[in-house]
mmCIF file of C-alpha atoms and ligand atoms in Angstrom:
data_model
loop_
_atom_site.group_PDB
_atom_site.id
_atom_site.type_symbol
_atom_site.label_atom_id
_atom_site.label_comp_id
_atom_site.label_asym_id
_atom_site.label_seq_id
_atom_site.Cartn_x
_atom_site.Cartn_y
_atom_site.Cartn_z
ATOM 1 C CA MET A 187 -14.518 -21.661 -10.254
ATOM 2 C CA LYS A 188 -16.538 -24.861 -9.680
ATOM 3 C CA THR A 189 -16.878 -28.206 -11.590
ATOM 4 C CA ALA A 190 -19.848 -26.518 -13.270
ATOM 5 C CA ALA A 191 -17.327 -24.774 -15.586
ATOM 6 C CA ILE A 192 -17.178 -28.273 -17.283
ATOM 7 C CA SER A 193 -20.309 -29.183 -19.277
ATOM 8 C CA SER A 194 -21.935 -32.471 -18.791
ATOM 9 C CA GLU A 195 -21.150 -33.302 -22.364
ATOM 10 C CA LEU A 196 -17.380 -32.745 -21.819
ATOM 11 C CA ARG A 197 -17.567 -34.602 -18.456
ATOM 12 C CA ALA A 198 -18.961 -37.672 -20.101
ATOM 13 C CA ARG A 199 -16.445 -37.519 -22.948
ATOM 14 C CA PHE A 200 -13.597 -37.106 -20.500
ATOM 15 C CA ALA A 201 -14.913 -40.206 -18.591
ATOM 16 C CA GLN A 202 -15.247 -42.352 -21.790
ATOM 17 C CA ALA A 203 -12.610 -41.155 -24.253
ATOM 18 C CA SER A 204 -9.951 -43.730 -25.126
ATOM 19 C CA HIS A 205 -7.344 -41.612 -27.106
ATOM 20 C CA ALA A 206 -6.750 -38.190 -25.663
ATOM 21 C CA LEU A 207 -4.311 -35.562 -26.747
ATOM 22 C CA VAL A 208 -3.335 -32.275 -24.880
ATOM 23 C CA LEU A 209 -1.555 -29.482 -26.753
ATOM 24 C CA THR A 210 -0.086 -26.844 -24.243
ATOM 25 C CA GLY A 211 1.366 -23.489 -24.764
ATOM 26 C CA ALA A 212 2.902 -20.843 -22.620
ATOM 27 C CA GLY A 213 -0.361 -20.048 -20.705
ATOM 28 C CA VAL A 214 -0.201 -23.430 -18.880
ATOM 29 C CA SER A 215 2.987 -22.150 -17.128
ATOM 30 C CA ALA A 216 1.685 -18.626 -16.612
ATOM 31 C CA GLU A 217 0.448 -19.456 -13.039
ATOM 32 C CA SER A 218 3.893 -20.888 -12.289
ATOM 33 C CA GLY A 219 5.262 -17.447 -13.092
ATOM 34 C CA VAL A 220 6.618 -18.073 -16.491
ATOM 35 C CA PRO A 221 5.852 -14.944 -18.652
ATOM 36 C CA THR A 222 3.861 -15.667 -21.841
ATOM 37 C CA PHE A 223 5.086 -14.566 -25.243
ATOM 38 C CA ARG A 224 2.167 -12.583 -26.522
ATOM 39 C CA GLY A 225 0.558 -11.784 -23.196
ATOM 40 C CA GLY A 226 2.975 -8.906 -22.290
ATOM 41 C CA GLY A 227 5.145 -9.208 -19.159
ATOM 42 C CA ASN A 228 8.897 -9.458 -19.005
ATOM 43 C CA SER A 229 9.312 -11.937 -21.762
ATOM 44 C CA ALA A 230 7.786 -10.055 -24.712
ATOM 45 C CA ALA A 231 10.919 -8.006 -25.248
ATOM 46 C CA TRP A 232 14.575 -8.240 -24.403
ATOM 47 C CA LYS A 233 16.708 -5.169 -24.138
ATOM 48 C CA GLY A 234 14.330 -3.524 -26.573
ATOM 49 C CA MET A 235 14.200 -6.394 -28.964
ATOM 50 C CA PRO A 236 10.892 -8.114 -29.519
ATOM 51 C CA PHE A 237 11.151 -11.756 -28.753
ATOM 52 C CA ASP A 238 10.605 -12.880 -32.340
ATOM 53 C CA VAL A 239 13.758 -10.983 -33.204
ATOM 54 C CA ILE A 240 15.918 -12.272 -30.339
ATOM 55 C CA SER A 241 14.378 -15.756 -30.667
ATOM 56 C CA SER A 242 15.159 -16.039 -34.257
ATOM 57 C CA ALA A 243 17.552 -18.189 -36.462
ATOM 58 C CA GLU A 244 18.939 -14.931 -37.866
ATOM 59 C CA MET A 245 20.007 -13.662 -34.383
ATOM 60 C CA VAL A 246 21.816 -17.047 -33.752
ATOM 61 C CA GLN A 247 23.952 -16.190 -36.935
ATOM 62 C CA ARG A 248 24.437 -12.557 -36.135
ATOM 63 C CA ASN A 249 24.841 -12.412 -32.329
ATOM 64 C CA LEU A 250 24.848 -15.802 -30.573
ATOM 65 C CA PRO A 251 26.139 -14.296 -27.350
ATOM 66 C CA ALA A 252 22.956 -12.208 -27.066
ATOM 67 C CA VAL A 253 20.792 -15.060 -27.765
ATOM 68 C CA TRP A 254 22.528 -16.964 -24.902
ATOM 69 C CA GLU A 255 22.166 -13.980 -22.572
ATOM 70 C CA TRP A 256 18.417 -14.053 -23.236
ATOM 71 C CA PHE A 257 18.085 -17.783 -22.611
ATOM 72 C CA ASP A 258 20.442 -17.675 -19.587
ATOM 73 C CA TYR A 259 18.232 -15.021 -18.217
ATOM 74 C CA ARG A 260 15.095 -17.063 -18.719
ATOM 75 C CA ARG A 261 16.585 -20.216 -17.228
ATOM 76 C CA GLY A 262 17.514 -18.133 -14.199
ATOM 77 C CA ILE A 263 13.901 -17.194 -13.770
ATOM 78 C CA LEU A 264 12.806 -20.827 -14.271
ATOM 79 C CA GLU A 265 15.215 -22.134 -11.543
ATOM 80 C CA SER A 266 13.021 -21.020 -8.771
ATOM 81 C CA LEU A 267 9.643 -21.853 -10.417
ATOM 82 C CA LYS A 268 7.605 -24.949 -9.858
ATOM 83 C CA PRO A 269 4.843 -26.727 -11.758
ATOM 84 C CA ASN A 270 1.397 -25.534 -10.986
ATOM 85 C CA PRO A 271 -1.854 -27.530 -10.447
ATOM 86 C CA ALA A 272 -2.521 -27.744 -14.242
ATOM 87 C CA HIS A 273 0.832 -29.429 -14.926
ATOM 88 C CA LEU A 274 0.311 -31.752 -11.876
ATOM 89 C CA GLU A 275 -3.214 -32.831 -13.022
ATOM 90 C CA ILE A 276 -2.199 -33.403 -16.673
ATOM 91 C CA ALA A 277 0.600 -35.652 -15.337
ATOM 92 C CA GLN A 278 -2.160 -37.896 -13.989
ATOM 93 C CA TRP A 279 -3.957 -38.231 -17.311
ATOM 94 C CA PRO A 280 -2.122 -41.180 -18.800
ATOM 95 C CA LYS A 281 -3.846 -43.238 -16.139
ATOM 96 C CA ARG A 282 -7.235 -41.999 -17.389
ATOM 97 C CA PHE A 283 -7.053 -42.964 -21.100
ATOM 98 C CA ARG A 284 -6.032 -46.075 -23.089
ATOM 99 C CA GLU A 285 -3.700 -43.739 -24.996
ATOM 100 C CA PHE A 286 -2.618 -40.283 -23.914
ATOM 101 C CA THR A 287 -0.237 -37.849 -25.698
ATOM 102 C CA LEU A 288 0.979 -34.616 -24.251
ATOM 103 C CA VAL A 289 2.376 -32.231 -26.876
ATOM 104 C CA THR A 290 3.867 -28.951 -25.660
ATOM 105 C CA GLN A 291 5.207 -25.890 -27.351
ATOM 106 C CA ASN A 292 6.873 -24.912 -24.064
ATOM 107 C CA VAL A 293 10.657 -25.130 -23.565
ATOM 108 C CA ASP A 294 10.535 -24.849 -19.837
ATOM 109 C CA GLY A 295 10.415 -28.570 -18.739
ATOM 110 C CA LEU A 296 7.656 -27.945 -16.161
ATOM 111 C CA HIS A 297 5.484 -30.821 -17.460
ATOM 112 C CA GLN A 298 8.341 -33.237 -16.939
ATOM 113 C CA GLN A 299 8.993 -31.710 -13.437
ATOM 114 C CA ALA A 300 5.343 -32.388 -12.676
ATOM 115 C CA GLY A 301 5.819 -36.053 -13.586
ATOM 116 C CA SER A 302 4.671 -36.193 -17.225
ATOM 117 C CA LEU A 303 6.695 -38.814 -19.318
ATOM 118 C CA ASN A 304 7.193 -38.902 -23.029
ATOM 119 C CA VAL A 305 6.250 -35.345 -23.572
ATOM 120 C CA VAL A 306 6.464 -34.278 -27.206
ATOM 121 C CA GLU A 307 8.418 -31.056 -27.135
ATOM 122 C CA LEU A 308 7.755 -29.355 -30.441
ATOM 123 C CA HIS A 309 10.081 -26.403 -29.777
ATOM 124 C CA GLY A 310 12.844 -27.957 -27.865
ATOM 125 C CA ASN A 311 14.015 -27.459 -24.200
ATOM 126 C CA ILE A 312 15.779 -24.503 -22.617
ATOM 127 C CA TRP A 313 17.809 -26.950 -20.398
ATOM 128 C CA SER A 314 19.673 -28.380 -23.559
ATOM 129 C CA ALA A 315 22.375 -26.903 -25.802
ATOM 130 C CA ARG A 316 23.222 -28.165 -29.258
ATOM 131 C CA CYS A 317 26.137 -27.690 -31.673
ATOM 132 C CA VAL A 318 25.521 -25.370 -34.485
ATOM 133 C CA LYS A 319 27.297 -27.776 -36.817
ATOM 134 C CA CYS A 320 26.819 -31.406 -35.775
ATOM 135 C CA GLU A 321 24.418 -33.449 -33.665
ATOM 136 C CA PHE A 322 26.079 -32.998 -30.389
ATOM 137 C CA ARG A 323 23.924 -31.976 -27.449
ATOM 138 C CA SER A 324 24.724 -31.035 -23.830
ATOM 139 C CA GLN A 325 22.375 -30.808 -21.004
ATOM 140 C CA ILE A 326 22.486 -27.705 -18.946
ATOM 141 C CA ILE A 327 22.434 -28.195 -15.232
ATOM 142 C CA SER A 328 21.187 -25.628 -12.818
ATOM 143 C CA GLY A 329 24.084 -24.047 -10.938
ATOM 144 C CA VAL A 330 26.712 -25.564 -13.252
ATOM 145 C CA ALA A 331 28.509 -23.410 -15.896
ATOM 146 C CA ARG A 332 27.197 -24.606 -19.199
ATOM 147 C CA GLU A 333 29.531 -25.741 -22.080
ATOM 148 C CA ASP A 334 30.371 -23.161 -24.764
ATOM 149 C CA THR A 335 31.769 -25.331 -27.383
ATOM 150 C CA CYS A 336 30.966 -28.694 -28.868
ATOM 151 C CA LEU A 337 32.903 -31.682 -27.405
ATOM 152 C CA GLU A 338 32.737 -33.562 -30.754
ATOM 153 C CA CYS A 339 33.797 -30.842 -33.242
ATOM 154 C CA GLY A 340 34.769 -27.637 -31.330
ATOM 155 C CA GLU A 341 32.047 -25.545 -32.913
ATOM 156 C CA ARG A 342 29.929 -23.137 -30.875
ATOM 157 C CA LEU A 343 26.855 -24.462 -28.919
ATOM 158 C CA ARG A 344 23.518 -22.802 -29.151
ATOM 159 C CA PRO A 345 20.263 -23.138 -27.232
ATOM 160 C CA ASP A 346 18.544 -26.400 -28.220
ATOM 161 C CA VAL A 347 15.180 -24.571 -28.996
ATOM 162 C CA VAL A 348 13.258 -24.123 -32.174
ATOM 163 C CA LEU A 349 13.375 -20.563 -33.301
ATOM 164 C CA PHE A 350 11.214 -18.841 -35.958
ATOM 165 C CA GLY A 351 12.101 -20.150 -39.430
ATOM 166 C CA GLU A 352 13.745 -23.330 -38.052
ATOM 167 C CA MET A 353 12.613 -26.867 -38.421
ATOM 168 C CA LEU A 354 11.012 -28.781 -35.618
ATOM 169 C CA PRO A 355 12.909 -31.760 -34.107
ATOM 170 C CA PRO A 356 12.763 -34.605 -36.759
ATOM 171 C CA GLY A 357 9.686 -36.589 -36.334
ATOM 172 C CA ALA A 358 8.184 -34.663 -33.468
ATOM 173 C CA PHE A 359 5.381 -32.989 -35.382
ATOM 174 C CA GLU A 360 4.689 -36.092 -37.452
ATOM 175 C CA HIS A 361 4.259 -38.157 -34.283
ATOM 176 C CA ALA A 362 1.986 -35.388 -32.771
ATOM 177 C CA ALA A 363 -0.051 -35.176 -35.897
ATOM 178 C CA LEU A 364 -0.541 -38.969 -36.060
ATOM 179 C CA LYS A 365 -1.720 -38.969 -32.401
ATOM 180 C CA ALA A 366 -3.927 -36.066 -33.052
ATOM 181 C CA SER A 367 -5.609 -37.849 -35.915
ATOM 182 C CA GLN A 368 -6.260 -40.813 -33.732
ATOM 183 C CA SER A 369 -7.667 -38.855 -30.778
ATOM 184 C CA ASP A 370 -11.256 -38.733 -29.713
ATOM 185 C CA LEU A 371 -10.704 -35.990 -27.225
ATOM 186 C CA CYS A 372 -8.284 -33.144 -27.676
ATOM 187 C CA PHE A 373 -7.552 -30.275 -25.237
ATOM 188 C CA VAL A 374 -5.762 -27.046 -26.233
ATOM 189 C CA VAL A 375 -4.486 -25.313 -23.203
ATOM 190 C CA GLY A 376 -2.928 -21.804 -22.835
ATOM 191 C CA THR A 377 -1.837 -21.186 -26.434
ATOM 192 C CA SER A 378 -2.615 -18.293 -28.723
ATOM 193 C CA ALA A 379 -2.492 -20.882 -31.485
ATOM 194 C CA LEU A 380 -0.700 -18.540 -33.760
ATOM 195 C CA VAL A 381 2.433 -20.500 -34.403
ATOM 196 C CA TYR A 382 2.604 -23.253 -36.979
ATOM 197 C CA PRO A 383 2.751 -26.159 -37.341
ATOM 198 C CA ALA A 384 1.773 -26.622 -33.677
ATOM 199 C CA ALA A 385 -1.430 -24.697 -34.291
ATOM 200 C CA SER A 386 -2.611 -27.169 -36.917
ATOM 201 C CA LEU A 387 -2.705 -30.025 -34.479
ATOM 202 C CA PRO A 388 -6.144 -29.089 -33.083
ATOM 203 C CA GLU A 389 -7.443 -28.707 -36.637
ATOM 204 C CA ILE A 390 -6.142 -32.211 -37.478
ATOM 205 C CA ALA A 391 -7.849 -33.546 -34.286
ATOM 206 C CA LYS A 392 -11.084 -31.888 -35.070
ATOM 207 C CA ASN A 393 -11.063 -33.034 -38.723
ATOM 208 C CA SER A 394 -10.517 -36.512 -37.612
ATOM 209 C CA GLY A 395 -13.553 -36.438 -35.368
ATOM 210 C CA ALA A 396 -12.214 -35.536 -31.915
ATOM 211 C CA TYR A 397 -14.188 -33.461 -29.549
ATOM 212 C CA LEU A 398 -12.109 -30.270 -29.122
ATOM 213 C CA CYS A 399 -11.938 -28.239 -25.946
ATOM 214 C CA GLU A 400 -9.982 -25.103 -25.477
ATOM 215 C CA ILE A 401 -8.919 -23.783 -21.974
ATOM 216 C CA ASN A 402 -7.711 -20.211 -22.009
ATOM 217 C CA PRO A 403 -8.818 -16.973 -20.235
ATOM 218 C CA GLU A 404 -9.055 -15.323 -23.631
ATOM 219 C CA ARG A 405 -10.583 -16.290 -26.999
ATOM 220 C CA THR A 406 -8.142 -17.232 -29.735
ATOM 221 C CA GLY A 407 -8.333 -17.784 -33.507
ATOM 222 C CA LEU A 408 -9.082 -21.442 -32.672
ATOM 223 C CA SER A 409 -12.118 -20.788 -30.283
ATOM 224 C CA SER A 410 -14.676 -20.943 -33.130
ATOM 225 C CA LEU A 411 -13.404 -24.445 -34.204
ATOM 226 C CA CYS A 412 -13.789 -25.762 -30.670
ATOM 227 C CA ASP A 413 -16.738 -27.877 -29.513
ATOM 228 C CA GLU A 414 -16.235 -26.365 -26.064
ATOM 229 C CA VAL A 415 -14.320 -23.242 -24.788
ATOM 230 C CA ILE A 416 -13.628 -22.850 -21.111
ATOM 231 C CA ASN A 417 -12.571 -19.214 -20.528
ATOM 232 C CA GLY A 418 -10.507 -19.515 -17.378
ATOM 233 C CA PRO A 419 -6.982 -20.065 -16.029
ATOM 234 C CA ALA A 420 -5.547 -23.641 -16.718
ATOM 235 C CA GLY A 421 -4.333 -23.937 -13.027
ATOM 236 C CA GLU A 422 -8.009 -23.544 -11.843
ATOM 237 C CA ILE A 423 -9.905 -25.385 -14.636
ATOM 238 C CA ILE A 424 -7.668 -28.397 -15.317
ATOM 239 C CA PRO A 425 -7.614 -29.710 -11.710
ATOM 240 C CA LEU A 426 -11.414 -29.944 -11.851
ATOM 241 C CA PHE A 427 -11.163 -32.830 -14.307
ATOM 242 C CA GLY A 428 -9.480 -34.736 -11.524
ATOM 243 C CA GLU A 429 -12.876 -34.977 -9.870
ATOM 244 C CA ILE A 430 -14.447 -36.744 -12.792
ATOM 245 C CA ILE A 431 -14.958 -40.523 -12.116
ATOM 246 C CA PRO A 432 -13.227 -42.547 -14.863
ATOM 247 C CA GLN A 433 -15.267 -45.090 -16.810
ATOM 248 C CA THR A 434 -12.360 -46.558 -18.846
ATOM 249 C CA ILE A 435 -9.501 -48.896 -17.864
ATOM 250 C CA SER A 436 -6.122 -47.163 -17.973
ATOM 251 C CA ALA A 437 -3.141 -48.343 -20.020
ATOM 252 C CA GLY A 438 -0.492 -45.704 -20.148
ATOM 253 C CA GLN A 439 1.051 -42.996 -22.316
ATOM 254 C CA THR A 440 2.404 -43.213 -25.820
HETATM 255 C C1 BJW B 198 -3.429 -18.671 -20.374
HETATM 256 C C2 BJW B 198 -3.153 -18.268 -19.020
HETATM 257 C C3 BJW B 198 -3.617 -19.170 -17.976
HETATM 258 C C4 BJW B 198 -2.430 -16.768 -20.347
HETATM 259 N N1 BJW B 198 -4.234 -20.378 -18.298
HETATM 260 N N2 BJW B 198 -4.043 -19.854 -20.597
HETATM 261 C C5 BJW B 198 1.880 -21.548 -41.695
HETATM 262 C C6 BJW B 198 1.335 -20.260 -41.886
HETATM 263 C C7 BJW B 198 2.021 -19.059 -41.566
HETATM 264 C C8 BJW B 198 3.361 -19.120 -41.043
HETATM 265 C C9 BJW B 198 3.875 -20.393 -40.825
HETATM 266 C C10 BJW B 198 3.148 -21.475 -41.237
HETATM 267 N N3 BJW B 198 4.000 -22.548 -40.970
HETATM 268 C C11 BJW B 198 5.134 -22.115 -40.507
HETATM 269 C C12 BJW B 198 5.159 -20.798 -40.430
HETATM 270 C C13 BJW B 198 6.211 -19.891 -39.864
HETATM 271 C C14 BJW B 198 6.285 -19.784 -38.435
HETATM 272 C C15 BJW B 198 4.967 -19.311 -37.857
HETATM 273 O O1 BJW B 198 4.150 -20.043 -37.351
HETATM 274 N N4 BJW B 198 4.777 -18.064 -37.905
HETATM 275 C C16 BJW B 198 3.630 -17.492 -37.382
HETATM 276 C C17 BJW B 198 3.893 -16.503 -36.140
HETATM 277 C C18 BJW B 198 2.844 -16.868 -38.433
HETATM 278 N N5 BJW B 198 6.655 -21.174 -37.867
HETATM 279 C C19 BJW B 198 7.929 -21.558 -37.765
HETATM 280 O O2 BJW B 198 8.802 -20.774 -38.162
HETATM 281 C C20 BJW B 198 8.158 -22.857 -37.140
HETATM 282 N N6 BJW B 198 9.065 -23.691 -38.018
HETATM 283 C C21 BJW B 198 8.559 -24.131 -39.168
HETATM 284 O O3 BJW B 198 7.458 -24.094 -39.530
HETATM 285 O O4 BJW B 198 9.548 -24.912 -39.785
HETATM 286 C C22 BJW B 198 9.275 -25.244 -41.241
HETATM 287 C C23 BJW B 198 9.705 -24.070 -42.002
HETATM 288 C C24 BJW B 198 10.924 -23.598 -41.911
HETATM 289 C C25 BJW B 198 11.372 -22.535 -42.705
HETATM 290 C C26 BJW B 198 10.466 -21.872 -43.534
HETATM 291 C C27 BJW B 198 9.173 -22.412 -43.530
HETATM 292 C C28 BJW B 198 8.831 -23.491 -42.829
HETATM 293 C C29 BJW B 198 8.995 -22.767 -35.956
HETATM 294 C C30 BJW B 198 8.182 -22.173 -34.852
HETATM 295 C C31 BJW B 198 9.116 -21.975 -33.613
HETATM 296 C C32 BJW B 198 8.461 -21.093 -32.491
HETATM 297 N N7 BJW B 198 9.387 -20.717 -31.577
HETATM 298 C C33 BJW B 198 8.974 -19.986 -30.385
HETATM 299 C C34 BJW B 198 10.273 -19.646 -29.596
HETATM 300 C C35 BJW B 198 10.907 -20.841 -28.914
HETATM 301 C C36 BJW B 198 12.122 -20.460 -28.262
HETATM 302 C C37 BJW B 198 11.820 -19.421 -27.065
HETATM 303 O O5 BJW B 198 11.376 -19.992 -26.060
HETATM 304 O O6 BJW B 198 12.252 -18.323 -27.286
HETATM 305 O O7 BJW B 198 8.099 -20.843 -29.607
HETATM 306 S S1 BJW B 198 8.014 -18.636 -30.750
HETATM 307 C C38 BJW B 198 6.987 -18.740 -29.377
HETATM 308 O O8 BJW B 198 5.576 -18.986 -29.809
HETATM 309 C C39 BJW B 198 7.384 -20.053 -28.668
HETATM 310 C C40 BJW B 198 6.110 -20.635 -28.359
HETATM 311 O O9 BJW B 198 6.265 -22.119 -28.086
HETATM 312 C C41 BJW B 198 5.250 -20.322 -29.477
HETATM 313 C C42 BJW B 198 3.736 -20.362 -29.285
HETATM 314 O O10 BJW B 198 3.357 -19.449 -28.209
HETATM 315 P P1 BJW B 198 2.298 -19.793 -27.258
HETATM 316 O O11 BJW B 198 2.647 -20.941 -26.467
HETATM 317 O O12 BJW B 198 1.000 -19.916 -27.875
HETATM 318 O O13 BJW B 198 2.236 -18.548 -26.212
HETATM 319 P P2 BJW B 198 1.573 -17.149 -26.438
HETATM 320 O O14 BJW B 198 2.274 -16.226 -25.493
HETATM 321 O O15 BJW B 198 1.373 -16.719 -27.818
HETATM 322 O O16 BJW B 198 0.071 -17.313 -25.880
HETATM 323 C C43 BJW B 198 -0.179 -17.667 -24.526
HETATM 324 C C44 BJW B 198 -1.738 -18.016 -24.307
HETATM 325 O O17 BJW B 198 -1.864 -18.275 -23.015
HETATM 326 C C45 BJW B 198 -2.566 -16.726 -24.587
HETATM 327 O O18 BJW B 198 -3.565 -17.145 -25.495
HETATM 328 C C46 BJW B 198 -3.117 -16.343 -23.197
HETATM 329 O O19 BJW B 198 -4.523 -15.909 -23.314
HETATM 330 C C47 BJW B 198 -3.031 -17.752 -22.583
HETATM 331 N N8 BJW B 198 -2.936 -17.760 -21.070
HETATM 332 N N9 BJW B 198 -2.575 -17.025 -19.041
HETATM 333 C C48 BJW B 198 -4.339 -20.629 -19.603
HETATM 334 N N10 BJW B 198 -3.387 -18.884 -16.628
HETATM 335 ZN ZN1 ZN B 199 29.628 -30.247 -33.094
#
């Protein structure tokens, strides 16, 4: 895959854009070895349960130990995995734009491991637990037994992730939607764009005049809305942007 994968139009836009937003999904971590949700692999089902059954608010009510088992298993996989060239290149992008916002649906923390700051995590983080009753949160540290009960009220802790039918963290989507509406360049990377409200962010960006680019080996329901679709793996395509000579002065990430 050569730089030719990026059109001259997109190259110019990347060099000149002032407000950029990137929305990532499971596909950006696929080349690190994290299974996607809908692309098959180990993660699509857990002990015969489809992931949307085990990763559901109802299962937290019904069988929290099973939900923990599923998330403990996934954290176990993550312990040995590293950010890939897509995460590493995206971590450099705040230097390329006056404003840069990284929004992820992923719970794996790999963007932060790659050096990205202020990542908007729409669906929470697998390295955090929260109380089922109060606001208490507890970080989960690799190799250290996680807390089972809330230190504030004694209730049970659950994974601090957003399951189907649950609300997103307060303000997270609103912040992302505002930044999407202000962006002049928007990338959608490695998401099937099936899960809302995350999937509405590219639509918001496009409706506000942003140039919309999708990077994904497969077409998605969003592809026809995009100004440009690059059908390829994020870990090969995204680093190619690092070769584009900037034409704007940097200022940081919001
Ligand atoms: C590569 C690649 C490579 C492979 N390089 N790419 C409007 C309409 C209809 C329904 C709704 C709606 N608004 C809300 C809903 C309900 C629901 C929803 O969206 N349902 C749809 C499925 C229809 N949404 C919610 O419930 C959300 N909450 C909410 O809206 O609250 C308000 C509310 C509450 C109550 C009632 C009503 C409203 C919450 C959604 C939470 C999603 N949670 C999960 C699980 C997190 C925990 C866990 O980790 O287990 O989040 S589901 C799962 O899907 C996970 C992901 O973040 C999310 C998105 O998946 P993603 O990232 O797109 O992954 P995949 O696997 O689908 O796709 C991977 C892609 O990568 C593919 O395209 C590959 O081709 C590609 N790829 N290799 C680049 N190398
Ligand atoms: Zn509590």
